[in-house]
C-alpha cells in the first residue's frame, strides 16, 4: 500500500489524500492513467509510457499538466517516499474539477495523482513458472480502447468474472469471436504452425508499452511474427497462449476455459520472452 501520494502539487499521507467530489474523473471517468514497473527503485519503459500518456491526453483534449522532466521527478520522488524497490507507480490525470456538466469546462487545470506500491516479484515468478488459467469473456468496452482511460468498468466486470471462475485473466473476444486483448493485458498465441501471433493495433485495442517492447525482442530473437487476429478456438488449439502487461510482464496461460493449452505447461517462447524482457527492463530502467 502506498503511504504517500502526490496530489496536485503536494505530497500527502495516503489516508488523507483527496480530490474534489466534482473532479471529472469521479463524475465522468474523464481522465487517463499510466502504470510504470519499478525495478530497484527505477522506472521501466519510461519514455514509452510517457509517449502513450501524451497521446491519450491529446486524444481527449486534456492539457498536458507538466513537462516530461517534471513528471519524471514526481514519479521518482513518490517512489522514494514510499520506499519502493520493486513494484509499480501509478499516475492518473483527469480534466480537473468543475461544476458537473457533460461539456468540457473552460480553463480548468487538470488533476494529477501519483501513488506507488511495492510488489513481491517472487509471486509473479512462481505463477509464471507454473502457468496461469484464463477464461474468455465478451468484449463490451467502448469504441476507443486505444486511449488508456480510467473508464474501466467493463474491464473490472471481466476481471471479476475471471476471479469467480478461478482464473488469472479474462481474454476478451468481439462479436466475430476474435480475441481483442485481456481485461488488463495484451494477448498472444503461438499458433498450431509455430507462428507467434497478436492482434495489430489498428483494431480496438490498447497499444501496450510492454507489448511494444516484446515486439522488438521478438525481432531480435528471430521469432516469426504475424500481427493478425486469431479466434478463441484458435487460441484453444494453440501451442502457447500468454499475456503481457507492465505489472505481469509475460504471463503464460496454460488453460483457457478449462481447455489445456499445448502440454499444459509454460511454453518455450513465452518463457524466453519473459526472461529477456525482464533482463532488458532492469538494465534500461532509469
mmCIF file of C-alpha atoms in Angstrom:
data_model
loop_
_atom_site.group_PDB
_atom_site.id
_atom_site.type_symbol
_atom_site.label_atom_id
_atom_site.label_comp_id
_atom_site.label_asym_id
_atom_site.label_seq_id
_atom_site.Cartn_x
_atom_site.Cartn_y
_atom_site.Cartn_z
ATOM 1 C CA UNK A 1 0.000 0.000 0.000
ATOM 2 C CA UNK A 2 1.232 3.475 -0.877
ATOM 3 C CA UNK A 3 1.966 5.540 2.228
ATOM 4 C CA UNK A 4 2.471 8.869 0.469
ATOM 5 C CA UNK A 5 0.528 10.171 -2.534
ATOM 6 C CA UNK A 6 1.205 13.109 -4.812
ATOM 7 C CA UNK A 7 -1.979 15.135 -5.386
ATOM 8 C CA UNK A 8 -1.982 18.323 -7.438
ATOM 9 C CA UNK A 9 1.379 19.646 -6.373
ATOM 10 C CA UNK A 10 1.762 18.297 -2.845
ATOM 11 C CA UNK A 11 2.831 15.040 -1.208
ATOM 12 C CA UNK A 12 0.256 13.883 1.327
ATOM 13 C CA UNK A 13 -0.276 10.911 3.644
ATOM 14 C CA UNK A 14 -2.184 8.336 1.604
ATOM 15 C CA UNK A 15 -5.113 8.216 4.034
ATOM 16 C CA UNK A 16 -5.586 11.991 3.773
ATOM 17 C CA UNK A 17 -5.102 12.334 0.021
ATOM 18 C CA UNK A 18 -8.293 13.541 -1.690
ATOM 19 C CA UNK A 19 -9.670 15.205 -4.801
ATOM 20 C CA UNK A 20 -12.886 17.216 -5.027
ATOM 21 C CA UNK A 21 -16.191 15.356 -5.424
ATOM 22 C CA UNK A 22 -16.726 17.234 -8.688
ATOM 23 C CA UNK A 23 -13.451 16.088 -10.171
ATOM 24 C CA UNK A 24 -14.381 14.877 -13.637
ATOM 25 C CA UNK A 25 -12.502 11.648 -13.150
ATOM 26 C CA UNK A 26 -15.016 10.771 -10.430
ATOM 27 C CA UNK A 27 -18.068 12.193 -12.199
ATOM 28 C CA UNK A 28 -17.421 11.086 -15.797
ATOM 29 C CA UNK A 29 -14.326 8.834 -15.835
ATOM 30 C CA UNK A 30 -12.910 11.802 -17.760
ATOM 31 C CA UNK A 31 -9.239 11.031 -17.396
ATOM 32 C CA UNK A 32 -6.343 8.769 -18.302
ATOM 33 C CA UNK A 33 -3.705 6.796 -16.447
ATOM 34 C CA UNK A 34 -0.355 5.076 -16.810
ATOM 35 C CA UNK A 35 1.448 2.430 -14.753
ATOM 36 C CA UNK A 36 5.217 2.033 -14.712
ATOM 37 C CA UNK A 37 7.009 -1.023 -13.384
ATOM 38 C CA UNK A 38 9.688 -0.228 -10.823
ATOM 39 C CA UNK A 39 12.893 -2.274 -10.613
ATOM 40 C CA UNK A 40 15.464 -1.440 -7.941
ATOM 41 C CA UNK A 41 13.752 1.922 -7.442
ATOM 42 C CA UNK A 42 13.945 2.803 -11.148
ATOM 43 C CA UNK A 43 11.271 3.283 -13.813
ATOM 44 C CA UNK A 44 10.969 0.720 -16.613
ATOM 45 C CA UNK A 45 9.905 1.776 -20.134
ATOM 46 C CA UNK A 46 9.748 5.431 -19.025
ATOM 47 C CA UNK A 47 9.666 7.000 -22.481
ATOM 48 C CA UNK A 48 7.142 4.523 -23.867
ATOM 49 C CA UNK A 49 4.604 5.178 -21.131
ATOM 50 C CA UNK A 50 5.246 8.917 -21.346
ATOM 51 C CA UNK A 51 4.588 8.914 -25.088
ATOM 52 C CA UNK A 52 1.336 6.970 -24.681
ATOM 53 C CA UNK A 53 0.256 9.333 -21.884
ATOM 54 C CA UNK A 54 0.739 12.317 -24.182
ATOM 55 C CA UNK A 55 -1.240 10.584 -26.918
ATOM 56 C CA UNK A 56 -4.129 9.698 -24.583
ATOM 57 C CA UNK A 57 -4.303 13.261 -23.232
ATOM 58 C CA UNK A 58 -4.195 14.723 -26.735
ATOM 59 C CA UNK A 59 -6.968 12.413 -27.957
ATOM 60 C CA UNK A 60 -9.198 13.582 -25.079
ATOM 61 C CA UNK A 61 -8.069 17.231 -25.384
ATOM 62 C CA UNK A 62 -6.848 17.318 -21.793
ATOM 63 C CA UNK A 63 -3.871 19.686 -21.337
ATOM 64 C CA UNK A 64 -0.558 18.008 -20.573
ATOM 65 C CA UNK A 65 -0.107 19.022 -16.915
ATOM 66 C CA UNK A 66 3.702 19.280 -16.714
ATOM 67 C CA UNK A 67 6.890 18.708 -18.630
ATOM 68 C CA UNK A 68 8.334 15.229 -19.032
ATOM 69 C CA UNK A 69 11.247 16.187 -16.775
ATOM 70 C CA UNK A 70 8.935 17.454 -14.032
ATOM 71 C CA UNK A 71 6.739 14.380 -14.246
ATOM 72 C CA UNK A 72 9.772 12.118 -14.027
ATOM 73 C CA UNK A 73 10.838 13.911 -10.861
ATOM 74 C CA UNK A 74 7.367 13.498 -9.329
ATOM 75 C CA UNK A 75 7.260 9.802 -10.159
ATOM 76 C CA UNK A 76 10.721 9.179 -8.723
ATOM 77 C CA UNK A 77 10.021 11.211 -5.585
ATOM 78 C CA UNK A 78 6.800 9.275 -4.997
ATOM 79 C CA UNK A 79 8.737 6.036 -5.391
ATOM 80 C CA UNK A 80 11.401 7.288 -2.972
ATOM 81 C CA UNK A 81 8.934 8.468 -0.332
ATOM 82 C CA UNK A 82 7.170 5.113 -0.430
ATOM 83 C CA UNK A 83 10.471 3.214 -0.255
ATOM 84 C CA UNK A 84 9.548 1.105 -3.282
ATOM 85 C CA UNK A 85 12.368 -1.058 -4.609
ATOM 86 C CA UNK A 86 10.300 -3.345 -6.814
ATOM 87 C CA UNK A 87 6.678 -2.616 -7.624
ATOM 88 C CA UNK A 88 4.629 -0.103 -9.598
ATOM 89 C CA UNK A 89 3.957 3.626 -9.724
ATOM 90 C CA UNK A 90 0.503 4.779 -10.856
ATOM 91 C CA UNK A 91 -0.314 8.120 -12.485
ATOM 92 C CA UNK A 92 -3.809 9.466 -13.114
ATOM 93 C CA UNK A 93 -4.603 12.698 -14.935
ATOM 94 C CA UNK A 94 -8.192 13.961 -15.184
ATOM 95 C CA UNK A 95 -9.718 17.008 -16.829
ATOM 96 C CA UNK A 96 -9.950 18.580 -13.368
ATOM 97 C CA UNK A 97 -12.627 19.908 -11.057
ATOM 98 C CA UNK A 98 -15.599 21.887 -12.364
ATOM 99 C CA UNK A 99 -19.367 22.126 -11.763
ATOM 100 C CA UNK A 100 -20.970 18.995 -13.185
ATOM 101 C CA UNK A 101 -21.766 19.433 -16.869
ATOM 102 C CA UNK A 102 -21.203 16.978 -19.699
ATOM 103 C CA UNK A 103 -19.468 19.581 -21.874
ATOM 104 C CA UNK A 104 -15.793 20.310 -21.211
ATOM 105 C CA UNK A 105 -15.125 23.119 -18.734
ATOM 106 C CA UNK A 106 -13.004 26.040 -19.886
ATOM 107 C CA UNK A 107 -9.589 26.891 -18.415
ATOM 108 C CA UNK A 108 -9.744 24.144 -15.776
ATOM 109 C CA UNK A 109 -6.344 22.780 -14.695
ATOM 110 C CA UNK A 110 -6.018 19.000 -14.835
ATOM 111 C CA UNK A 111 -5.909 16.936 -11.650
ATOM 112 C CA UNK A 112 -2.773 14.840 -11.174
ATOM 113 C CA UNK A 113 -2.477 11.945 -8.725
ATOM 114 C CA UNK A 114 0.533 9.642 -8.273
ATOM 115 C CA UNK A 115 0.801 6.630 -5.957
ATOM 116 C CA UNK A 116 3.345 3.845 -5.647
ATOM 117 C CA UNK A 117 3.391 0.442 -4.024
ATOM 118 C CA UNK A 118 5.755 -2.469 -3.559
ATOM 119 C CA UNK A 119 5.128 -5.872 -5.129
ATOM 120 C CA UNK A 120 6.590 -9.228 -4.221
ATOM 121 C CA UNK A 121 8.040 -10.255 -7.584
ATOM 122 C CA UNK A 122 8.573 -13.784 -6.305
ATOM 123 C CA UNK A 123 4.825 -14.425 -6.504
ATOM 124 C CA UNK A 124 4.741 -13.487 -10.178
ATOM 125 C CA UNK A 125 7.779 -15.632 -10.878
ATOM 126 C CA UNK A 126 6.158 -18.623 -9.194
ATOM 127 C CA UNK A 127 2.955 -18.182 -11.201
ATOM 128 C CA UNK A 128 4.852 -17.723 -14.460
ATOM 129 C CA UNK A 129 6.831 -20.903 -13.817
ATOM 130 C CA UNK A 130 3.602 -22.841 -13.243
ATOM 131 C CA UNK A 131 1.383 -21.079 -15.766
ATOM 132 C CA UNK A 132 -1.917 -19.310 -15.186
ATOM 133 C CA UNK A 133 -5.539 -20.059 -16.041
ATOM 134 C CA UNK A 134 -7.551 -17.918 -18.429
ATOM 135 C CA UNK A 135 -11.217 -17.659 -19.336
ATOM 136 C CA UNK A 136 -12.914 -15.999 -22.289
ATOM 137 C CA UNK A 137 -15.358 -13.121 -21.915
ATOM 138 C CA UNK A 138 -17.314 -10.911 -24.364
ATOM 139 C CA UNK A 139 -15.677 -7.564 -25.069
ATOM 140 C CA UNK A 140 -18.274 -4.923 -24.158
ATOM 141 C CA UNK A 141 -15.914 -1.956 -23.900
ATOM 142 C CA UNK A 142 -16.307 1.400 -25.668
ATOM 143 C CA UNK A 143 -15.063 2.138 -29.144
ATOM 144 C CA UNK A 144 -11.815 3.914 -28.215
ATOM 145 C CA UNK A 145 -9.891 1.311 -26.259
ATOM 146 C CA UNK A 146 -6.711 2.684 -27.836
ATOM 147 C CA UNK A 147 -6.963 5.531 -25.279
ATOM 148 C CA UNK A 148 -5.861 4.470 -21.791
ATOM 149 C CA UNK A 149 -8.795 5.977 -19.911
ATOM 150 C CA UNK A 150 -9.894 5.430 -16.321
ATOM 151 C CA UNK A 151 -13.293 4.205 -17.588
ATOM 152 C CA UNK A 152 -12.558 0.580 -16.726
ATOM 153 C CA UNK A 153 -15.911 -0.792 -15.555
ATOM 154 C CA UNK A 154 -16.207 -3.373 -18.397
ATOM 155 C CA UNK A 155 -12.629 -4.457 -17.666
ATOM 156 C CA UNK A 156 -13.419 -4.787 -13.973
ATOM 157 C CA UNK A 157 -16.506 -6.890 -14.730
ATOM 158 C CA UNK A 158 -14.434 -9.182 -16.940
ATOM 159 C CA UNK A 159 -11.660 -9.483 -14.357
ATOM 160 C CA UNK A 160 -14.202 -10.292 -11.649
ATOM 161 C CA UNK A 161 -15.756 -12.966 -13.864
ATOM 162 C CA UNK A 162 -12.293 -14.495 -14.237
ATOM 163 C CA UNK A 163 -11.673 -14.443 -10.497
ATOM 164 C CA UNK A 164 -15.035 -16.087 -9.797
ATOM 165 C CA UNK A 165 -14.050 -18.898 -12.170
ATOM 166 C CA UNK A 166 -10.670 -19.341 -10.509
ATOM 167 C CA UNK A 167 -8.732 -17.777 -13.381
ATOM 168 C CA UNK A 168 -5.938 -15.226 -13.592
ATOM 169 C CA UNK A 169 -7.148 -13.293 -16.637
ATOM 170 C CA UNK A 170 -10.183 -12.820 -18.877
ATOM 171 C CA UNK A 171 -9.409 -12.999 -22.594
ATOM 172 C CA UNK A 172 -11.882 -10.744 -24.399
ATOM 173 C CA UNK A 173 -13.467 -11.548 -27.749
ATOM 174 C CA UNK A 174 -15.508 -9.437 -30.164
ATOM 175 C CA UNK A 175 -18.813 -10.144 -31.937
ATOM 176 C CA UNK A 176 -16.956 -12.212 -34.556
ATOM 177 C CA UNK A 177 -15.392 -14.457 -31.928
ATOM 178 C CA UNK A 178 -11.961 -12.915 -32.476
ATOM 179 C CA UNK A 179 -9.742 -12.191 -29.477
ATOM 180 C CA UNK A 180 -9.098 -8.499 -28.852
ATOM 181 C CA UNK A 181 -6.979 -8.466 -25.678
ATOM 182 C CA UNK A 182 -7.153 -9.309 -21.985
ATOM 183 C CA UNK A 183 -9.057 -7.333 -19.367
ATOM 184 C CA UNK A 184 -5.761 -5.662 -18.356
ATOM 185 C CA UNK A 185 -3.269 -7.237 -20.777
ATOM 186 C CA UNK A 186 -2.395 -7.789 -24.429
ATOM 187 C CA UNK A 187 -2.977 -11.347 -25.674
ATOM 188 C CA UNK A 188 -0.642 -13.550 -27.749
ATOM 189 C CA UNK A 189 -0.581 -17.098 -29.075
ATOM 190 C CA UNK A 190 1.902 -19.411 -30.711
ATOM 191 C CA UNK A 191 -0.412 -20.994 -33.246
ATOM 192 C CA UNK A 192 -0.557 -24.594 -34.466
ATOM 193 C CA UNK A 193 2.111 -23.803 -37.087
ATOM 194 C CA UNK A 194 4.508 -22.375 -34.506
ATOM 195 C CA UNK A 195 3.956 -18.753 -35.546
ATOM 196 C CA UNK A 196 3.695 -16.050 -32.883
ATOM 197 C CA UNK A 197 0.516 -14.002 -33.297
ATOM 198 C CA UNK A 198 -1.006 -10.953 -31.648
ATOM 199 C CA UNK A 199 -3.708 -8.586 -32.825
ATOM 200 C CA UNK A 200 -2.472 -5.475 -34.631
ATOM 201 C CA UNK A 201 -3.135 -2.054 -33.119
ATOM 202 C CA UNK A 202 -5.411 -0.999 -35.974
ATOM 203 C CA UNK A 203 -8.038 -2.974 -34.057
ATOM 204 C CA UNK A 204 -9.753 -1.538 -30.989
ATOM 205 C CA UNK A 205 -7.030 -2.496 -28.528
ATOM 206 C CA UNK A 206 -4.582 -0.678 -26.301
ATOM 207 C CA UNK A 207 -1.123 -0.003 -27.646
ATOM 208 C CA UNK A 208 0.603 -1.792 -24.791
ATOM 209 C CA UNK A 209 4.037 -0.499 -23.858
ATOM 210 C CA UNK A 210 5.158 -3.943 -22.721
ATOM 211 C CA UNK A 211 3.684 -5.269 -25.988
ATOM 212 C CA UNK A 212 5.858 -2.824 -27.946
ATOM 213 C CA UNK A 213 8.961 -3.866 -26.012
ATOM 214 C CA UNK A 214 8.162 -7.531 -26.637
ATOM 215 C CA UNK A 215 7.778 -6.899 -30.385
ATOM 216 C CA UNK A 216 11.363 -5.579 -30.517
ATOM 217 C CA UNK A 217 12.608 -8.592 -28.575
ATOM 218 C CA UNK A 218 10.736 -10.934 -30.904
ATOM 219 C CA UNK A 219 12.607 -9.467 -33.849
ATOM 220 C CA UNK A 220 15.931 -9.683 -32.013
ATOM 221 C CA UNK A 221 15.259 -13.315 -31.081
ATOM 222 C CA UNK A 222 14.408 -14.212 -34.674
ATOM 223 C CA UNK A 223 10.894 -15.406 -33.809
ATOM 224 C CA UNK A 224 8.419 -15.459 -36.702
ATOM 225 C CA UNK A 225 5.628 -12.967 -36.006
ATOM 226 C CA UNK A 226 2.214 -12.420 -37.539
ATOM 227 C CA UNK A 227 0.291 -9.356 -36.302
ATOM 228 C CA UNK A 228 -3.075 -10.814 -37.181
ATOM 229 C CA UNK A 229 -6.301 -11.538 -35.327
ATOM 230 C CA UNK A 230 -6.999 -15.019 -34.018
ATOM 231 C CA UNK A 231 -10.194 -16.632 -32.763
ATOM 232 C CA UNK A 232 -10.995 -18.104 -29.366
ATOM 233 C CA UNK A 233 -10.937 -21.553 -30.974
ATOM 234 C CA UNK A 234 -7.516 -20.907 -32.485
ATOM 235 C CA UNK A 235 -6.278 -19.875 -29.048
ATOM 236 C CA UNK A 236 -7.559 -23.125 -27.549
ATOM 237 C CA UNK A 237 -5.735 -25.114 -30.241
ATOM 238 C CA UNK A 238 -2.540 -23.086 -29.928
ATOM 239 C CA UNK A 239 0.817 -24.378 -28.792
ATOM 240 C CA UNK A 240 1.140 -21.467 -26.371
ATOM 241 C CA UNK A 241 -1.002 -18.614 -25.025
ATOM 242 C CA UNK A 242 0.387 -15.749 -22.984
ATOM 243 C CA UNK A 243 -0.475 -12.202 -21.964
ATOM 244 C CA UNK A 244 1.706 -9.137 -21.425
ATOM 245 C CA UNK A 245 1.405 -6.063 -19.200
ATOM 246 C CA UNK A 246 3.553 -3.669 -17.175
ATOM 247 C CA UNK A 247 2.695 -5.406 -13.900
ATOM 248 C CA UNK A 248 2.797 -9.050 -15.062
ATOM 249 C CA UNK A 249 5.466 -8.772 -17.809
ATOM 250 C CA UNK A 250 4.949 -12.008 -19.796
ATOM 251 C CA UNK A 251 2.500 -14.450 -18.176
ATOM 252 C CA UNK A 252 1.902 -17.894 -19.717
ATOM 253 C CA UNK A 253 -1.723 -19.070 -19.848
ATOM 254 C CA UNK A 254 -1.846 -22.868 -19.654
ATOM 255 C CA UNK A 255 -5.629 -23.387 -19.631
ATOM 256 C CA UNK A 256 -8.401 -21.442 -21.353
ATOM 257 C CA UNK A 257 -11.987 -22.099 -20.283
ATOM 258 C CA UNK A 258 -10.646 -25.315 -18.793
ATOM 259 C CA UNK A 259 -9.069 -26.434 -22.075
ATOM 260 C CA UNK A 260 -5.400 -27.325 -21.730
ATOM 261 C CA UNK A 261 -3.078 -25.260 -23.907
ATOM 262 C CA UNK A 262 -0.329 -27.325 -25.509
ATOM 263 C CA UNK A 263 1.052 -29.702 -22.907
ATOM 264 C CA UNK A 264 -0.422 -27.663 -20.060
ATOM 265 C CA UNK A 265 2.905 -26.053 -19.130
ATOM 266 C CA UNK A 266 4.513 -22.683 -19.951
ATOM 267 C CA UNK A 267 5.930 -22.895 -23.462
ATOM 268 C CA UNK A 268 9.458 -22.089 -24.617
ATOM 269 C CA UNK A 269 8.626 -18.848 -26.433
ATOM 270 C CA UNK A 270 6.718 -17.257 -23.531
ATOM 271 C CA UNK A 271 9.390 -18.416 -21.097
ATOM 272 C CA UNK A 272 12.191 -16.975 -23.216
ATOM 273 C CA UNK A 273 10.426 -13.661 -23.847
ATOM 274 C CA UNK A 274 9.748 -13.210 -20.131
ATOM 275 C CA UNK A 275 13.405 -13.852 -19.373
ATOM 276 C CA UNK A 276 14.820 -11.426 -21.927
ATOM 277 C CA UNK A 277 12.178 -8.777 -21.223
ATOM 278 C CA UNK A 278 12.990 -8.726 -17.505
ATOM 279 C CA UNK A 279 16.710 -8.575 -18.262
ATOM 280 C CA UNK A 280 16.211 -5.615 -20.580
ATOM 281 C CA UNK A 281 13.720 -3.783 -18.361
ATOM 282 C CA UNK A 282 16.035 -3.953 -15.356
ATOM 283 C CA UNK A 283 19.056 -2.922 -17.416
ATOM 284 C CA UNK A 284 17.370 0.066 -19.077
ATOM 285 C CA UNK A 285 15.266 1.351 -16.135
ATOM 286 C CA UNK A 286 16.002 4.971 -15.197
#
